[in-house]
């Protein structure tokens, strides 16, 4: 067996360069653009997590966290009581991933907030961190997560690994390390232990809750890795580029240099938001359907054929035309197109088990034929070609879905989304108070005050 060469201490490893980079970041390092992006995501994350906490998967996660007992450190969003920070991070990550409305990166490969925000809010509350400290930690965690995804994908995804947890555990680790004030050496050790616990498979589509679970271990393991490093436990400095390191184990092709490119420049953190309650690569398909609906008002009963060319990056995913649960429906292009055409929207209300057997939805879902078109410009690009019984043909192509950087949701749209998710759980008054606290997060002296507002008032 070939043995790995010992680390040359004169040449910093990737983890050592990242450890030094993230340790030096502070509030002054945040560009106005990054600060705004992180704050907008905080509003979005909490709204989505509050709503997700009321789903079956969110409820089970909260029950699990409460059953384990321990110190009352951090809030269970949407529930009652406080639990150890690691357990709050775990449960809140599931809640925030349970309604398929969480954020997305520009390539639609991962969600920043379930692992990173769940870990940072739980640890920040435990430590009594300020809003400013929280923003720094969130920005660092998101940057770490995206840097690693850029280095590892598309090979990581194509080998069957889920980017949100596999890369998210490193983001959760860095966010926690920032809040705990770890040294560069401790941060390197934390990254090593994050690599030891990186996991998450794309075998998650189907009728079960499997997909909801994936970010939870990443959030919890990030807290664990940083906390252990802070106590003196040491980890591998070669965790990224080592012979048996993350990139070698999880990818066939990789770009390790992308982990550390432009470390001396502000990181352009690009976060996209989801207006529809389903997997992000499906949003282009929904926008196609809604565009045709708005422009032509087609009678869905007279549609006789639909074809959807998709870019090769995503064409082979989300093809299930007969979902048996709403979990499956949220990762189904045919169902999502059908419900968008009939209802004119694709919110969480459209994804429920009672709707799945509706004859017209079934007919439209079965009709949609998905094909591969390598000429489409982006990985998430798609086109809808719709034929009517009178020979009319409607065509729509969407390259940048609503909520993308190029086609953004503005602040009022994000706030409307937040209100729609939180008011049914928290009530209008508490929801408004929570939104005000988030938007003024820099003035918050202790984020425990913010987290208290994420729970319904005790009756």
PDB file of N, CA, C and O in Angstrom, residues 275-294 308 329-330 332-333 335-341 344-347 351 382 384 396 398 401:
ATOM      1  N   UNK A 275     -39.205  31.141  -5.000  1.00  0.00           N
ATOM      2  CA  UNK A 275     -40.608  31.500  -4.839  1.00  0.00           C
ATOM      3  C   UNK A 275     -41.546  30.302  -4.902  1.00  0.00           C
ATOM      4  O   UNK A 275     -42.734  30.422  -4.568  1.00  0.00           O
ATOM      5  N   UNK A 276     -41.042  29.138  -5.362  1.00  0.00           N
ATOM      6  CA  UNK A 276     -41.883  27.959  -5.523  1.00  0.00           C
ATOM      7  C   UNK A 276     -41.405  26.841  -4.595  1.00  0.00           C
ATOM      8  O   UNK A 276     -40.209  26.679  -4.361  1.00  0.00           O
ATOM      9  N   UNK A 277     -42.340  26.046  -4.127  1.00  0.00           N
ATOM     10  CA  UNK A 277     -42.066  25.056  -3.080  1.00  0.00           C
ATOM     11  C   UNK A 277     -41.621  23.724  -3.664  1.00  0.00           C
ATOM     12  O   UNK A 277     -42.266  22.685  -3.463  1.00  0.00           O
ATOM     13  N   UNK A 278     -40.506  23.752  -4.390  1.00  0.00           N
ATOM     14  CA  UNK A 278     -39.996  22.529  -5.009  1.00  0.00           C
ATOM     15  C   UNK A 278     -38.512  22.701  -5.295  1.00  0.00           C
ATOM     16  O   UNK A 278     -37.950  23.777  -5.092  1.00  0.00           O
ATOM     17  N   UNK A 279     -37.887  21.638  -5.774  1.00  0.00           N
ATOM     18  CA  UNK A 279     -36.456  21.670  -6.063  1.00  0.00           C
ATOM     19  C   UNK A 279     -36.127  22.781  -7.061  1.00  0.00           C
ATOM     20  O   UNK A 279     -36.857  22.996  -8.037  1.00  0.00           O
ATOM     21  N   UNK A 280     -35.035  23.472  -6.848  1.00  0.00           N
ATOM     22  CA  UNK A 280     -34.704  24.649  -7.649  1.00  0.00           C
ATOM     23  C   UNK A 280     -34.618  24.386  -9.150  1.00  0.00           C
ATOM     24  O   UNK A 280     -35.111  25.211  -9.944  1.00  0.00           O
ATOM     25  N   UNK A 281     -34.011  23.284  -9.630  1.00  0.00           N
ATOM     26  CA  UNK A 281     -33.939  23.106 -11.082  1.00  0.00           C
ATOM     27  C   UNK A 281     -35.307  22.975 -11.749  1.00  0.00           C
ATOM     28  O   UNK A 281     -35.397  23.058 -12.977  1.00  0.00           O
ATOM     29  N   UNK A 282     -36.367  22.797 -10.943  1.00  0.00           N
ATOM     30  CA  UNK A 282     -37.717  22.717 -11.489  1.00  0.00           C
ATOM     31  C   UNK A 282     -38.324  24.104 -11.682  1.00  0.00           C
ATOM     32  O   UNK A 282     -39.297  24.275 -12.422  1.00  0.00           O
ATOM     33  N   UNK A 283     -37.767  25.109 -11.053  1.00  0.00           N
ATOM     34  CA  UNK A 283     -38.355  26.444 -11.102  1.00  0.00           C
ATOM     35  C   UNK A 283     -38.405  27.004 -12.519  1.00  0.00           C
ATOM     36  O   UNK A 283     -39.360  27.709 -12.882  1.00  0.00           O
ATOM     37  N   UNK A 284     -37.391  26.708 -13.336  1.00  0.00           N
ATOM     38  CA  UNK A 284     -37.426  27.163 -14.724  1.00  0.00           C
ATOM     39  C   UNK A 284     -38.637  26.589 -15.449  1.00  0.00           C
ATOM     40  O   UNK A 284     -39.292  27.278 -16.235  1.00  0.00           O
ATOM     41  N   UNK A 285     -38.932  25.317 -15.185  1.00  0.00           N
ATOM     42  CA  UNK A 285     -40.082  24.672 -15.815  1.00  0.00           C
ATOM     43  C   UNK A 285     -41.388  25.332 -15.379  1.00  0.00           C
ATOM     44  O   UNK A 285     -42.294  25.557 -16.192  1.00  0.00           O
ATOM     45  N   UNK A 286     -41.485  25.656 -14.098  1.00  0.00           N
ATOM     46  CA  UNK A 286     -42.682  26.341 -13.589  1.00  0.00           C
ATOM     47  C   UNK A 286     -42.818  27.719 -14.219  1.00  0.00           C
ATOM     48  O   UNK A 286     -43.908  28.134 -14.633  1.00  0.00           O
ATOM     49  N   UNK A 287     -41.706  28.446 -14.315  1.00  0.00           N
ATOM     50  CA  UNK A 287     -41.755  29.769 -14.937  1.00  0.00           C
ATOM     51  C   UNK A 287     -42.201  29.685 -16.399  1.00  0.00           C
ATOM     52  O   UNK A 287     -42.930  30.554 -16.884  1.00  0.00           O
ATOM     53  N   UNK A 288     -41.774  28.633 -17.105  1.00  0.00           N
ATOM     54  CA  UNK A 288     -42.246  28.432 -18.482  1.00  0.00           C
ATOM     55  C   UNK A 288     -43.763  28.278 -18.506  1.00  0.00           C
ATOM     56  O   UNK A 288     -44.459  28.911 -19.323  1.00  0.00           O
ATOM     57  N   UNK A 289     -44.268  27.421 -17.619  1.00  0.00           N
ATOM     58  CA  UNK A 289     -45.711  27.181 -17.571  1.00  0.00           C
ATOM     59  C   UNK A 289     -46.476  28.448 -17.207  1.00  0.00           C
ATOM     60  O   UNK A 289     -47.510  28.766 -17.817  1.00  0.00           O
ATOM     61  N   UNK A 290     -45.969  29.187 -16.223  1.00  0.00           N
ATOM     62  CA  UNK A 290     -46.658  30.398 -15.788  1.00  0.00           C
ATOM     63  C   UNK A 290     -46.596  31.486 -16.866  1.00  0.00           C
ATOM     64  O   UNK A 290     -47.540  32.268 -17.024  1.00  0.00           O
ATOM     65  N   UNK A 291     -45.491  31.538 -17.589  1.00  0.00           N
ATOM     66  CA  UNK A 291     -45.365  32.535 -18.656  1.00  0.00           C
ATOM     67  C   UNK A 291     -46.399  32.277 -19.754  1.00  0.00           C
ATOM     68  O   UNK A 291     -47.058  33.202 -20.240  1.00  0.00           O
ATOM     69  N   UNK A 292     -46.555  31.026 -20.149  1.00  0.00           N
ATOM     70  CA  UNK A 292     -47.568  30.686 -21.157  1.00  0.00           C
ATOM     71  C   UNK A 292     -48.965  30.948 -20.616  1.00  0.00           C
ATOM     72  O   UNK A 292     -49.835  31.479 -21.322  1.00  0.00           O
ATOM     73  N   UNK A 293     -49.175  30.622 -19.354  1.00  0.00           N
ATOM     74  CA  UNK A 293     -50.496  30.831 -18.743  1.00  0.00           C
ATOM     75  C   UNK A 293     -50.868  32.313 -18.727  1.00  0.00           C
ATOM     76  O   UNK A 293     -52.008  32.689 -19.060  1.00  0.00           O
ATOM     77  N   UNK A 294     -49.914  33.152 -18.345  1.00  0.00           N
ATOM     78  CA  UNK A 294     -50.182  34.591 -18.267  1.00  0.00           C
ATOM     79  C   UNK A 294     -50.380  35.206 -19.655  1.00  0.00           C
ATOM     80  O   UNK A 294     -51.198  36.096 -19.852  1.00  0.00           O
ATOM     81  N   UNK A 308     -40.740  19.100 -23.005  1.00  0.00           N
ATOM     82  CA  UNK A 308     -39.861  19.984 -22.243  1.00  0.00           C
ATOM     83  C   UNK A 308     -38.409  19.593 -22.467  1.00  0.00           C
ATOM     84  O   UNK A 308     -37.882  18.683 -21.819  1.00  0.00           O
ATOM     85  N   UNK A 329     -43.632  14.809  -5.121  1.00  0.00           N
ATOM     86  CA  UNK A 329     -44.156  15.851  -6.008  1.00  0.00           C
ATOM     87  C   UNK A 329     -43.231  17.053  -6.060  1.00  0.00           C
ATOM     88  O   UNK A 329     -43.100  17.712  -7.095  1.00  0.00           O
ATOM     89  N   UNK A 330     -42.568  17.345  -4.940  1.00  0.00           N
ATOM     90  CA  UNK A 330     -41.685  18.514  -4.886  1.00  0.00           C
ATOM     91  C   UNK A 330     -40.391  18.316  -5.671  1.00  0.00           C
ATOM     92  O   UNK A 330     -39.633  19.262  -5.854  1.00  0.00           O
ATOM     93  N   UNK A 332     -40.674  16.644  -8.753  1.00  0.00           N
ATOM     94  CA  UNK A 332     -41.255  16.164 -10.000  1.00  0.00           C
ATOM     95  C   UNK A 332     -41.500  17.333 -10.945  1.00  0.00           C
ATOM     96  O   UNK A 332     -42.327  18.215 -10.655  1.00  0.00           O
ATOM     97  N   UNK A 333     -40.814  17.350 -12.094  1.00  0.00           N
ATOM     98  CA  UNK A 333     -41.084  18.351 -13.118  1.00  0.00           C
ATOM     99  C   UNK A 333     -42.497  18.199 -13.683  1.00  0.00           C
ATOM    100  O   UNK A 333     -43.241  19.182 -13.785  1.00  0.00           O
ATOM    101  N   UNK A 335     -45.342  16.961 -12.446  1.00  0.00           N
ATOM    102  CA  UNK A 335     -46.390  17.409 -11.530  1.00  0.00           C
ATOM    103  C   UNK A 335     -46.331  18.919 -11.348  1.00  0.00           C
ATOM    104  O   UNK A 335     -47.363  19.596 -11.329  1.00  0.00           O
ATOM    105  N   UNK A 336     -45.141  19.471 -11.201  1.00  0.00           N
ATOM    106  CA  UNK A 336     -44.995  20.906 -10.955  1.00  0.00           C
ATOM    107  C   UNK A 336     -45.506  21.725 -12.132  1.00  0.00           C
ATOM    108  O   UNK A 336     -46.166  22.760 -11.949  1.00  0.00           O
ATOM    109  N   UNK A 337     -45.212  21.287 -13.354  1.00  0.00           N
ATOM    110  CA  UNK A 337     -45.725  21.982 -14.531  1.00  0.00           C
ATOM    111  C   UNK A 337     -47.247  21.887 -14.565  1.00  0.00           C
ATOM    112  O   UNK A 337     -47.948  22.877 -14.835  1.00  0.00           O
ATOM    113  N   UNK A 338     -47.776  20.703 -14.269  1.00  0.00           N
ATOM    114  CA  UNK A 338     -49.225  20.505 -14.298  1.00  0.00           C
ATOM    115  C   UNK A 338     -49.935  21.402 -13.292  1.00  0.00           C
ATOM    116  O   UNK A 338     -50.929  22.059 -13.615  1.00  0.00           O
ATOM    117  N   UNK A 339     -49.425  21.460 -12.073  1.00  0.00           N
ATOM    118  CA  UNK A 339     -50.108  22.248 -11.044  1.00  0.00           C
ATOM    119  C   UNK A 339     -49.932  23.746 -11.289  1.00  0.00           C
ATOM    120  O   UNK A 339     -50.825  24.548 -10.975  1.00  0.00           O
ATOM    121  N   UNK A 340     -48.805  24.144 -11.871  1.00  0.00           N
ATOM    122  CA  UNK A 340     -48.619  25.551 -12.222  1.00  0.00           C
ATOM    123  C   UNK A 340     -49.604  25.970 -13.303  1.00  0.00           C
ATOM    124  O   UNK A 340     -50.162  27.073 -13.268  1.00  0.00           O
ATOM    125  N   UNK A 341     -49.858  25.093 -14.271  1.00  0.00           N
ATOM    126  CA  UNK A 341     -50.811  25.397 -15.335  1.00  0.00           C
ATOM    127  C   UNK A 341     -52.239  25.477 -14.808  1.00  0.00           C
ATOM    128  O   UNK A 341     -53.024  26.328 -15.221  1.00  0.00           O
ATOM    129  N   UNK A 344     -51.922  28.249 -11.369  1.00  0.00           N
ATOM    130  CA  UNK A 344     -51.261  29.533 -11.540  1.00  0.00           C
ATOM    131  C   UNK A 344     -50.242  29.835 -10.470  1.00  0.00           C
ATOM    132  O   UNK A 344     -49.759  30.961 -10.345  1.00  0.00           O
ATOM    133  N   UNK A 345     -49.859  28.847  -9.693  1.00  0.00           N
ATOM    134  CA  UNK A 345     -48.835  29.008  -8.666  1.00  0.00           C
ATOM    135  C   UNK A 345     -48.331  27.630  -8.249  1.00  0.00           C
ATOM    136  O   UNK A 345     -48.923  26.602  -8.597  1.00  0.00           O
ATOM    137  N   UNK A 346     -47.221  27.612  -7.500  1.00  0.00           N
ATOM    138  CA  UNK A 346     -46.634  26.350  -7.041  1.00  0.00           C
ATOM    139  C   UNK A 346     -46.079  26.566  -5.638  1.00  0.00           C
ATOM    140  O   UNK A 346     -44.878  26.453  -5.400  1.00  0.00           O
ATOM    141  N   UNK A 347     -46.972  26.890  -4.719  1.00  0.00           N
ATOM    142  CA  UNK A 347     -46.601  27.097  -3.331  1.00  0.00           C
ATOM    143  C   UNK A 347     -46.798  25.805  -2.548  1.00  0.00           C
ATOM    144  O   UNK A 347     -47.184  24.774  -3.097  1.00  0.00           O
ATOM    145  N   UNK A 351     -48.566  21.412  -3.090  1.00  0.00           N
ATOM    146  CA  UNK A 351     -47.868  20.135  -2.912  1.00  0.00           C
ATOM    147  C   UNK A 351     -48.422  19.434  -1.677  1.00  0.00           C
ATOM    148  O   UNK A 351     -47.854  19.523  -0.583  1.00  0.00           O
ATOM    149  N   UNK A 382     -34.549  25.458 -19.483  1.00  0.00           N
ATOM    150  CA  UNK A 382     -35.482  24.522 -20.087  1.00  0.00           C
ATOM    151  C   UNK A 382     -36.464  25.278 -20.961  1.00  0.00           C
ATOM    152  O   UNK A 382     -36.565  26.502 -20.902  1.00  0.00           O
ATOM    153  N   UNK A 384     -40.583  24.903 -22.706  1.00  0.00           N
ATOM    154  CA  UNK A 384     -41.867  24.207 -22.727  1.00  0.00           C
ATOM    155  C   UNK A 384     -42.527  24.445 -24.080  1.00  0.00           C
ATOM    156  O   UNK A 384     -42.731  25.588 -24.489  1.00  0.00           O
ATOM    157  N   UNK A 396     -42.223  28.547 -24.539  1.00  0.00           N
ATOM    158  CA  UNK A 396     -41.563  29.434 -23.582  1.00  0.00           C
ATOM    159  C   UNK A 396     -40.234  28.825 -23.178  1.00  0.00           C
ATOM    160  O   UNK A 396     -40.148  27.614 -22.935  1.00  0.00           O
ATOM    161  N   UNK A 398     -36.995  29.511 -20.410  1.00  0.00           N
ATOM    162  CA  UNK A 398     -36.539  30.266 -19.248  1.00  0.00           C
ATOM    163  C   UNK A 398     -35.123  29.818 -18.896  1.00  0.00           C
ATOM    164  O   UNK A 398     -34.883  28.631 -18.658  1.00  0.00           O
ATOM    165  N   UNK A 401     -34.523  31.680 -13.641  1.00  0.00           N
ATOM    166  CA  UNK A 401     -35.820  31.611 -12.972  1.00  0.00           C
ATOM    167  C   UNK A 401     -36.030  32.766 -12.000  1.00  0.00           C
ATOM    168  O   UNK A 401     -35.085  33.441 -11.605  1.00  0.00           O
TER     169      UNK A 401
END
